[in-house]
């Protein structure tokens, strides 16, 4: 067997070994389950609070940003897969980076879902599918999206903004990005597209600017809690309390 053939076989084995780990199925499955819960809440919980501020009236409507808005459905799994792939790197920080990412992502996602149940909210200034029209590819796609599953409900905090910020912060804080020769490319891609996705939420009139601000505040609080505090002493203390061995009497 030639050296090149052996290398290809080894790479294929590495790929198969990584993607068939239970953590892949659990993580990706949890992502889709979280989105499913969001859709259920979106269709079952009737909004009683409407979000709006004066600044929303000055933000123009751009149907062309529908492409960026929908790109979120690729951006999110892409970041997930990237963190999963590098979880098994040789770096001693790889597992820690992944665990922090999971905590940041799902805690922030869960906070959004709880907020939607406790404070059912919506917007009432989004144009209808008829007003958007079907004249162009973007406007037609956006109209179909609004007409189908994306109701103008559960907007505060914005799940689009919250999850985008969580993925971006986690990837750019990871050790594999810091050590990568393509570090500048990673930063450019994630910052550029994260900014565009967040802007698209208000430019297609799916969110109020308030929703985006609240999402930013949420991540500003959660990120240092997850990434800047050493929870090991606390975990050891809890383990010592609940799992300490009982003394056996002589």
PDB file of C-alpha atoms in Angstrom:
ATOM      1  CA  UNK A   1       0.000   0.000   0.000  1.00  0.00           C
ATOM      2  CA  UNK A   2       1.390   3.385  -0.976  1.00  0.00           C
ATOM      3  CA  UNK A   3       1.919   6.163   1.533  1.00  0.00           C
ATOM      4  CA  UNK A   4      -0.816   8.327  -0.023  1.00  0.00           C
ATOM      5  CA  UNK A   5      -3.340   5.462   0.080  1.00  0.00           C
ATOM      6  CA  UNK A   6      -2.508   4.727   3.711  1.00  0.00           C
ATOM      7  CA  UNK A   7      -2.986   8.398   4.563  1.00  0.00           C
ATOM      8  CA  UNK A   8      -6.406   8.474   2.876  1.00  0.00           C
ATOM      9  CA  UNK A   9      -7.506   5.323   4.736  1.00  0.00           C
ATOM     10  CA  UNK A  10      -6.291   6.751   8.029  1.00  0.00           C
ATOM     11  CA  UNK A  11      -8.152  10.014   7.405  1.00  0.00           C
ATOM     12  CA  UNK A  12     -11.339   8.109   6.556  1.00  0.00           C
ATOM     13  CA  UNK A  13     -11.043   6.041   9.721  1.00  0.00           C
ATOM     14  CA  UNK A  14     -10.543   9.198  11.769  1.00  0.00           C
ATOM     15  CA  UNK A  15     -13.594  10.813  10.172  1.00  0.00           C
ATOM     16  CA  UNK A  16     -15.762   7.724  10.742  1.00  0.00           C
ATOM     17  CA  UNK A  17     -14.558   7.323  14.324  1.00  0.00           C
ATOM     18  CA  UNK A  18     -15.339  10.925  15.185  1.00  0.00           C
ATOM     19  CA  UNK A  19     -18.773  11.290  13.584  1.00  0.00           C
ATOM     20  CA  UNK A  20     -20.064   7.973  14.961  1.00  0.00           C
ATOM     21  CA  UNK A  21     -19.458   8.904  18.586  1.00  0.00           C
ATOM     22  CA  UNK A  22     -22.643   9.143  20.717  1.00  0.00           C
ATOM     23  CA  UNK A  23     -21.818  12.767  21.572  1.00  0.00           C
ATOM     24  CA  UNK A  24     -22.413  13.719  17.918  1.00  0.00           C
ATOM     25  CA  UNK A  25     -25.899  12.220  17.876  1.00  0.00           C
ATOM     26  CA  UNK A  26     -26.699  13.648  21.301  1.00  0.00           C
ATOM     27  CA  UNK A  27     -25.503  17.170  20.455  1.00  0.00           C
ATOM     28  CA  UNK A  28     -27.086  17.460  17.004  1.00  0.00           C
ATOM     29  CA  UNK A  29     -30.244  15.756  18.281  1.00  0.00           C
ATOM     30  CA  UNK A  30     -30.472  18.237  21.161  1.00  0.00           C
ATOM     31  CA  UNK A  31     -30.137  21.119  18.702  1.00  0.00           C
ATOM     32  CA  UNK A  32     -33.061  19.877  16.604  1.00  0.00           C
ATOM     33  CA  UNK A  33     -35.070  19.050  19.739  1.00  0.00           C
ATOM     34  CA  UNK A  34     -34.551  22.602  21.000  1.00  0.00           C
ATOM     35  CA  UNK A  35     -35.756  23.984  17.697  1.00  0.00           C
ATOM     36  CA  UNK A  36     -38.772  21.666  17.849  1.00  0.00           C
ATOM     37  CA  UNK A  37     -39.690  22.960  21.313  1.00  0.00           C
ATOM     38  CA  UNK A  38     -39.415  26.508  19.974  1.00  0.00           C
ATOM     39  CA  UNK A  39     -41.835  25.714  17.135  1.00  0.00           C
ATOM     40  CA  UNK A  40     -44.307  24.136  19.566  1.00  0.00           C
ATOM     41  CA  UNK A  41     -44.245  27.186  21.828  1.00  0.00           C
ATOM     42  CA  UNK A  42     -44.494  29.425  18.778  1.00  0.00           C
ATOM     43  CA  UNK A  43     -47.737  27.780  17.661  1.00  0.00           C
ATOM     44  CA  UNK A  44     -49.324  26.900  21.014  1.00  0.00           C
ATOM     45  CA  UNK A  45     -48.648  29.921  23.245  1.00  0.00           C
ATOM     46  CA  UNK A  46     -50.747  32.979  22.426  1.00  0.00           C
ATOM     47  CA  UNK A  47     -48.830  36.259  22.806  1.00  0.00           C
ATOM     48  CA  UNK A  48     -50.135  38.832  25.269  1.00  0.00           C
ATOM     49  CA  UNK A  49     -47.281  41.355  25.066  1.00  0.00           C
ATOM     50  CA  UNK A  50     -46.187  43.245  21.963  1.00  0.00           C
ATOM     51  CA  UNK A  51     -42.628  44.501  21.549  1.00  0.00           C
ATOM     52  CA  UNK A  52     -41.950  47.796  19.797  1.00  0.00           C
ATOM     53  CA  UNK A  53     -39.862  50.930  20.137  1.00  0.00           C
ATOM     54  CA  UNK A  54     -39.631  54.185  18.194  1.00  0.00           C
ATOM     55  CA  UNK A  55     -36.340  53.134  16.577  1.00  0.00           C
ATOM     56  CA  UNK A  56     -38.098  50.227  14.840  1.00  0.00           C
ATOM     57  CA  UNK A  57     -40.078  52.709  12.751  1.00  0.00           C
ATOM     58  CA  UNK A  58     -36.862  54.170  11.299  1.00  0.00           C
ATOM     59  CA  UNK A  59     -35.350  50.821  10.292  1.00  0.00           C
ATOM     60  CA  UNK A  60     -36.154  50.123   6.620  1.00  0.00           C
ATOM     61  CA  UNK A  61     -37.507  46.830   5.334  1.00  0.00           C
ATOM     62  CA  UNK A  62     -35.146  44.907   3.026  1.00  0.00           C
ATOM     63  CA  UNK A  63     -36.541  41.679   1.583  1.00  0.00           C
ATOM     64  CA  UNK A  64     -33.106  40.845   0.113  1.00  0.00           C
ATOM     65  CA  UNK A  65     -31.798  40.220   3.633  1.00  0.00           C
ATOM     66  CA  UNK A  66     -34.026  37.140   3.707  1.00  0.00           C
ATOM     67  CA  UNK A  67     -31.047  35.205   2.310  1.00  0.00           C
ATOM     68  CA  UNK A  68     -28.935  36.195   5.308  1.00  0.00           C
ATOM     69  CA  UNK A  69     -31.809  35.535   7.705  1.00  0.00           C
ATOM     70  CA  UNK A  70     -32.253  31.994   6.339  1.00  0.00           C
ATOM     71  CA  UNK A  71     -28.463  31.413   6.320  1.00  0.00           C
ATOM     72  CA  UNK A  72     -28.801  31.095  10.106  1.00  0.00           C
ATOM     73  CA  UNK A  73     -30.101  27.550   9.522  1.00  0.00           C
ATOM     74  CA  UNK A  74     -26.674  26.639   8.085  1.00  0.00           C
ATOM     75  CA  UNK A  75     -24.562  28.898  10.305  1.00  0.00           C
ATOM     76  CA  UNK A  76     -25.782  27.266  13.506  1.00  0.00           C
ATOM     77  CA  UNK A  77     -25.198  23.582  12.601  1.00  0.00           C
ATOM     78  CA  UNK A  78     -21.901  24.592  11.000  1.00  0.00           C
ATOM     79  CA  UNK A  79     -20.620  26.023  14.271  1.00  0.00           C
ATOM     80  CA  UNK A  80     -21.925  22.988  16.143  1.00  0.00           C
ATOM     81  CA  UNK A  81     -20.130  20.543  13.841  1.00  0.00           C
ATOM     82  CA  UNK A  82     -16.929  22.556  14.061  1.00  0.00           C
ATOM     83  CA  UNK A  83     -16.940  22.434  17.869  1.00  0.00           C
ATOM     84  CA  UNK A  84     -17.789  18.717  17.793  1.00  0.00           C
ATOM     85  CA  UNK A  85     -15.001  17.942  15.347  1.00  0.00           C
ATOM     86  CA  UNK A  86     -12.323  19.727  17.373  1.00  0.00           C
ATOM     87  CA  UNK A  87     -13.546  18.167  20.629  1.00  0.00           C
ATOM     88  CA  UNK A  88     -11.184  15.236  19.983  1.00  0.00           C
ATOM     89  CA  UNK A  89      -8.130  17.324  19.138  1.00  0.00           C
ATOM     90  CA  UNK A  90      -4.868  16.603  20.935  1.00  0.00           C
ATOM     91  CA  UNK A  91      -5.087  19.923  22.747  1.00  0.00           C
ATOM     92  CA  UNK A  92      -5.736  19.568  26.510  1.00  0.00           C
ATOM     93  CA  UNK A  93      -8.274  22.400  26.205  1.00  0.00           C
ATOM     94  CA  UNK A  94     -10.388  20.714  23.515  1.00  0.00           C
ATOM     95  CA  UNK A  95     -12.883  19.008  25.825  1.00  0.00           C
ATOM     96  CA  UNK A  96     -13.119  22.082  28.051  1.00  0.00           C
ATOM     97  CA  UNK A  97     -13.882  24.293  25.044  1.00  0.00           C
ATOM     98  CA  UNK A  98     -16.647  21.953  23.918  1.00  0.00           C
ATOM     99  CA  UNK A  99     -18.195  21.631  27.383  1.00  0.00           C
ATOM    100  CA  UNK A 100     -18.238  25.395  27.805  1.00  0.00           C
ATOM    101  CA  UNK A 101     -19.826  25.783  24.386  1.00  0.00           C
ATOM    102  CA  UNK A 102     -22.602  23.311  25.269  1.00  0.00           C
ATOM    103  CA  UNK A 103     -23.314  25.115  28.530  1.00  0.00           C
ATOM    104  CA  UNK A 104     -23.333  28.558  26.902  1.00  0.00           C
ATOM    105  CA  UNK A 105     -25.483  27.501  23.951  1.00  0.00           C
ATOM    106  CA  UNK A 106     -28.155  25.441  25.666  1.00  0.00           C
ATOM    107  CA  UNK A 107     -28.474  27.607  28.786  1.00  0.00           C
ATOM    108  CA  UNK A 108     -28.968  30.713  26.618  1.00  0.00           C
ATOM    109  CA  UNK A 109     -31.417  28.799  24.376  1.00  0.00           C
ATOM    110  CA  UNK A 110     -33.298  27.527  27.435  1.00  0.00           C
ATOM    111  CA  UNK A 111     -33.578  31.027  28.891  1.00  0.00           C
ATOM    112  CA  UNK A 112     -35.211  32.169  25.646  1.00  0.00           C
ATOM    113  CA  UNK A 113     -37.759  29.326  25.739  1.00  0.00           C
ATOM    114  CA  UNK A 114     -38.626  30.000  29.383  1.00  0.00           C
ATOM    115  CA  UNK A 115     -39.049  33.709  28.588  1.00  0.00           C
ATOM    116  CA  UNK A 116     -41.483  32.878  25.773  1.00  0.00           C
ATOM    117  CA  UNK A 117     -43.645  30.829  28.158  1.00  0.00           C
ATOM    118  CA  UNK A 118     -43.552  33.235  31.111  1.00  0.00           C
ATOM    119  CA  UNK A 119     -43.788  36.386  29.000  1.00  0.00           C
ATOM    120  CA  UNK A 120     -45.581  35.476  25.737  1.00  0.00           C
ATOM    121  CA  UNK A 121     -44.649  38.173  23.261  1.00  0.00           C
ATOM    122  CA  UNK A 122     -44.845  39.111  19.608  1.00  0.00           C
ATOM    123  CA  UNK A 123     -44.470  41.999  17.170  1.00  0.00           C
ATOM    124  CA  UNK A 124     -47.319  43.621  15.261  1.00  0.00           C
ATOM    125  CA  UNK A 125     -45.403  45.662  12.685  1.00  0.00           C
ATOM    126  CA  UNK A 126     -44.183  42.868  10.402  1.00  0.00           C
ATOM    127  CA  UNK A 127     -45.534  43.146   6.836  1.00  0.00           C
ATOM    128  CA  UNK A 128     -47.905  40.396   5.750  1.00  0.00           C
ATOM    129  CA  UNK A 129     -46.952  37.927   2.958  1.00  0.00           C
ATOM    130  CA  UNK A 130     -49.357  39.797   0.666  1.00  0.00           C
ATOM    131  CA  UNK A 131     -47.628  43.114   1.403  1.00  0.00           C
ATOM    132  CA  UNK A 132     -44.189  41.598   0.797  1.00  0.00           C
ATOM    133  CA  UNK A 133     -45.275  40.085  -2.502  1.00  0.00           C
ATOM    134  CA  UNK A 134     -43.767  37.368  -4.653  1.00  0.00           C
ATOM    135  CA  UNK A 135     -42.095  39.562  -7.282  1.00  0.00           C
ATOM    136  CA  UNK A 136     -38.489  38.513  -6.595  1.00  0.00           C
ATOM    137  CA  UNK A 137     -36.778  35.380  -5.332  1.00  0.00           C
ATOM    138  CA  UNK A 138     -36.001  36.933  -1.937  1.00  0.00           C
ATOM    139  CA  UNK A 139     -39.389  38.539  -1.368  1.00  0.00           C
ATOM    140  CA  UNK A 140     -41.181  35.380  -2.487  1.00  0.00           C
ATOM    141  CA  UNK A 141     -39.060  33.179  -0.245  1.00  0.00           C
ATOM    142  CA  UNK A 142     -39.581  35.496   2.718  1.00  0.00           C
ATOM    143  CA  UNK A 143     -43.331  35.617   2.112  1.00  0.00           C
ATOM    144  CA  UNK A 144     -43.493  31.815   2.007  1.00  0.00           C
ATOM    145  CA  UNK A 145     -41.413  31.579   5.194  1.00  0.00           C
ATOM    146  CA  UNK A 146     -43.702  33.991   7.024  1.00  0.00           C
ATOM    147  CA  UNK A 147     -46.773  32.292   5.627  1.00  0.00           C
ATOM    148  CA  UNK A 148     -45.504  28.866   6.666  1.00  0.00           C
ATOM    149  CA  UNK A 149     -43.819  28.355  10.018  1.00  0.00           C
ATOM    150  CA  UNK A 150     -42.074  31.560  11.141  1.00  0.00           C
ATOM    151  CA  UNK A 151     -44.783  33.427  13.024  1.00  0.00           C
ATOM    152  CA  UNK A 152     -44.066  36.904  14.460  1.00  0.00           C
ATOM    153  CA  UNK A 153     -44.178  35.448  17.984  1.00  0.00           C
ATOM    154  CA  UNK A 154     -41.662  34.732  20.724  1.00  0.00           C
ATOM    155  CA  UNK A 155     -39.299  37.478  19.717  1.00  0.00           C
ATOM    156  CA  UNK A 156     -37.905  38.651  23.085  1.00  0.00           C
ATOM    157  CA  UNK A 157     -35.110  37.617  23.436  1.00  0.00           C
ATOM    158  CA  UNK A 158     -34.321  36.902  19.803  1.00  0.00           C
ATOM    159  CA  UNK A 159     -33.419  33.221  19.384  1.00  0.00           C
ATOM    160  CA  UNK A 160     -31.687  34.125  16.115  1.00  0.00           C
ATOM    161  CA  UNK A 161     -29.433  36.655  17.853  1.00  0.00           C
ATOM    162  CA  UNK A 162     -28.892  34.672  21.051  1.00  0.00           C
ATOM    163  CA  UNK A 163     -27.809  31.458  19.333  1.00  0.00           C
ATOM    164  CA  UNK A 164     -25.703  33.310  16.757  1.00  0.00           C
ATOM    165  CA  UNK A 165     -23.807  35.150  19.486  1.00  0.00           C
ATOM    166  CA  UNK A 166     -23.354  31.949  21.515  1.00  0.00           C
ATOM    167  CA  UNK A 167     -21.856  30.035  18.575  1.00  0.00           C
ATOM    168  CA  UNK A 168     -19.645  32.949  17.517  1.00  0.00           C
ATOM    169  CA  UNK A 169     -18.272  33.599  21.007  1.00  0.00           C
ATOM    170  CA  UNK A 170     -17.640  29.893  21.623  1.00  0.00           C
ATOM    171  CA  UNK A 171     -15.818  29.259  18.342  1.00  0.00           C
ATOM    172  CA  UNK A 172     -13.673  32.390  18.545  1.00  0.00           C
ATOM    173  CA  UNK A 173     -12.774  31.599  22.171  1.00  0.00           C
ATOM    174  CA  UNK A 174     -11.724  28.044  21.365  1.00  0.00           C
ATOM    175  CA  UNK A 175      -8.139  26.861  21.482  1.00  0.00           C
ATOM    176  CA  UNK A 176      -8.220  25.437  17.945  1.00  0.00           C
ATOM    177  CA  UNK A 177      -8.996  28.881  16.507  1.00  0.00           C
ATOM    178  CA  UNK A 178      -6.290  30.553  18.584  1.00  0.00           C
ATOM    179  CA  UNK A 179      -3.719  28.023  17.313  1.00  0.00           C
ATOM    180  CA  UNK A 180      -4.967  27.948  13.726  1.00  0.00           C
ATOM    181  CA  UNK A 181      -2.921  29.539  10.906  1.00  0.00           C
ATOM    182  CA  UNK A 182      -6.320  30.678   9.573  1.00  0.00           C
ATOM    183  CA  UNK A 183      -7.215  32.570  12.742  1.00  0.00           C
ATOM    184  CA  UNK A 184      -7.859  35.814  10.859  1.00  0.00           C
ATOM    185  CA  UNK A 185     -10.162  33.974   8.440  1.00  0.00           C
ATOM    186  CA  UNK A 186     -12.151  32.456  11.314  1.00  0.00           C
ATOM    187  CA  UNK A 187     -12.589  35.872  12.920  1.00  0.00           C
ATOM    188  CA  UNK A 188     -13.575  37.498   9.637  1.00  0.00           C
ATOM    189  CA  UNK A 189     -16.142  34.814   8.772  1.00  0.00           C
ATOM    190  CA  UNK A 190     -17.830  34.583  12.170  1.00  0.00           C
ATOM    191  CA  UNK A 191     -17.881  38.281  12.991  1.00  0.00           C
ATOM    192  CA  UNK A 192     -19.059  39.239   9.486  1.00  0.00           C
ATOM    193  CA  UNK A 193     -21.856  36.687   9.199  1.00  0.00           C
ATOM    194  CA  UNK A 194     -22.924  36.972  12.832  1.00  0.00           C
ATOM    195  CA  UNK A 195     -23.297  40.732  12.369  1.00  0.00           C
ATOM    196  CA  UNK A 196     -25.237  40.257   9.133  1.00  0.00           C
ATOM    197  CA  UNK A 197     -27.574  37.652  10.662  1.00  0.00           C
ATOM    198  CA  UNK A 198     -28.317  39.896  13.639  1.00  0.00           C
ATOM    199  CA  UNK A 199     -28.951  42.882  11.352  1.00  0.00           C
ATOM    200  CA  UNK A 200     -31.193  40.766   9.123  1.00  0.00           C
ATOM    201  CA  UNK A 201     -33.602  40.071  11.997  1.00  0.00           C
ATOM    202  CA  UNK A 202     -34.620  43.728  12.119  1.00  0.00           C
ATOM    203  CA  UNK A 203     -34.240  44.432   8.395  1.00  0.00           C
ATOM    204  CA  UNK A 204     -36.790  41.746   7.475  1.00  0.00           C
ATOM    205  CA  UNK A 205     -39.020  43.033  10.301  1.00  0.00           C
ATOM    206  CA  UNK A 206     -39.027  39.770  12.234  1.00  0.00           C
ATOM    207  CA  UNK A 207     -37.697  41.436  15.391  1.00  0.00           C
ATOM    208  CA  UNK A 208     -37.633  44.697  17.257  1.00  0.00           C
ATOM    209  CA  UNK A 209     -34.274  46.256  18.044  1.00  0.00           C
ATOM    210  CA  UNK A 210     -35.202  45.612  21.698  1.00  0.00           C
ATOM    211  CA  UNK A 211     -35.030  41.853  21.069  1.00  0.00           C
ATOM    212  CA  UNK A 212     -31.462  42.127  19.795  1.00  0.00           C
ATOM    213  CA  UNK A 213     -30.352  44.297  22.713  1.00  0.00           C
ATOM    214  CA  UNK A 214     -31.826  41.871  25.261  1.00  0.00           C
ATOM    215  CA  UNK A 215     -30.065  38.964  23.518  1.00  0.00           C
ATOM    216  CA  UNK A 216     -26.760  40.833  23.703  1.00  0.00           C
ATOM    217  CA  UNK A 217     -27.303  41.518  27.417  1.00  0.00           C
ATOM    218  CA  UNK A 218     -28.126  37.843  27.997  1.00  0.00           C
ATOM    219  CA  UNK A 219     -24.848  36.716  26.409  1.00  0.00           C
ATOM    220  CA  UNK A 220     -22.905  39.496  28.147  1.00  0.00           C
ATOM    221  CA  UNK A 221     -24.015  37.984  31.465  1.00  0.00           C
ATOM    222  CA  UNK A 222     -23.728  34.289  30.555  1.00  0.00           C
ATOM    223  CA  UNK A 223     -20.377  34.367  28.749  1.00  0.00           C
ATOM    224  CA  UNK A 224     -18.239  35.430  31.747  1.00  0.00           C
ATOM    225  CA  UNK A 225     -20.177  33.044  34.004  1.00  0.00           C
ATOM    226  CA  UNK A 226     -19.298  30.118  31.735  1.00  0.00           C
ATOM    227  CA  UNK A 227     -15.848  31.137  30.469  1.00  0.00           C
ATOM    228  CA  UNK A 228     -14.289  33.305  33.172  1.00  0.00           C
ATOM    229  CA  UNK A 229     -15.224  31.531  36.409  1.00  0.00           C
ATOM    230  CA  UNK A 230     -13.477  28.374  37.556  1.00  0.00           C
ATOM    231  CA  UNK A 231     -16.329  26.117  38.672  1.00  0.00           C
ATOM    232  CA  UNK A 232     -14.069  23.180  39.608  1.00  0.00           C
ATOM    233  CA  UNK A 233     -13.932  23.995  43.366  1.00  0.00           C
ATOM    234  CA  UNK A 234     -17.721  24.316  43.446  1.00  0.00           C
ATOM    235  CA  UNK A 235     -18.194  20.994  41.631  1.00  0.00           C
ATOM    236  CA  UNK A 236     -15.723  19.314  43.974  1.00  0.00           C
ATOM    237  CA  UNK A 237     -17.562  20.741  46.975  1.00  0.00           C
ATOM    238  CA  UNK A 238     -20.925  19.471  45.713  1.00  0.00           C
ATOM    239  CA  UNK A 239     -19.432  16.075  44.959  1.00  0.00           C
ATOM    240  CA  UNK A 240     -17.933  15.912  48.443  1.00  0.00           C
ATOM    241  CA  UNK A 241     -21.310  16.697  50.020  1.00  0.00           C
ATOM    242  CA  UNK A 242     -23.493  14.329  48.015  1.00  0.00           C
ATOM    243  CA  UNK A 243     -21.088  11.519  47.205  1.00  0.00           C
ATOM    244  CA  UNK A 244     -18.916  11.291  50.294  1.00  0.00           C
ATOM    245  CA  UNK A 245     -18.301   7.817  51.593  1.00  0.00           C
ATOM    246  CA  UNK A 246     -19.898   6.786  54.845  1.00  0.00           C
ATOM    247  CA  UNK A 247     -17.533   5.689  57.570  1.00  0.00           C
ATOM    248  CA  UNK A 248     -17.809   2.019  58.374  1.00  0.00           C
ATOM    249  CA  UNK A 249     -17.972   1.327  62.091  1.00  0.00           C
ATOM    250  CA  UNK A 250     -15.456  -1.171  63.372  1.00  0.00           C
TER     251      UNK A 250
END
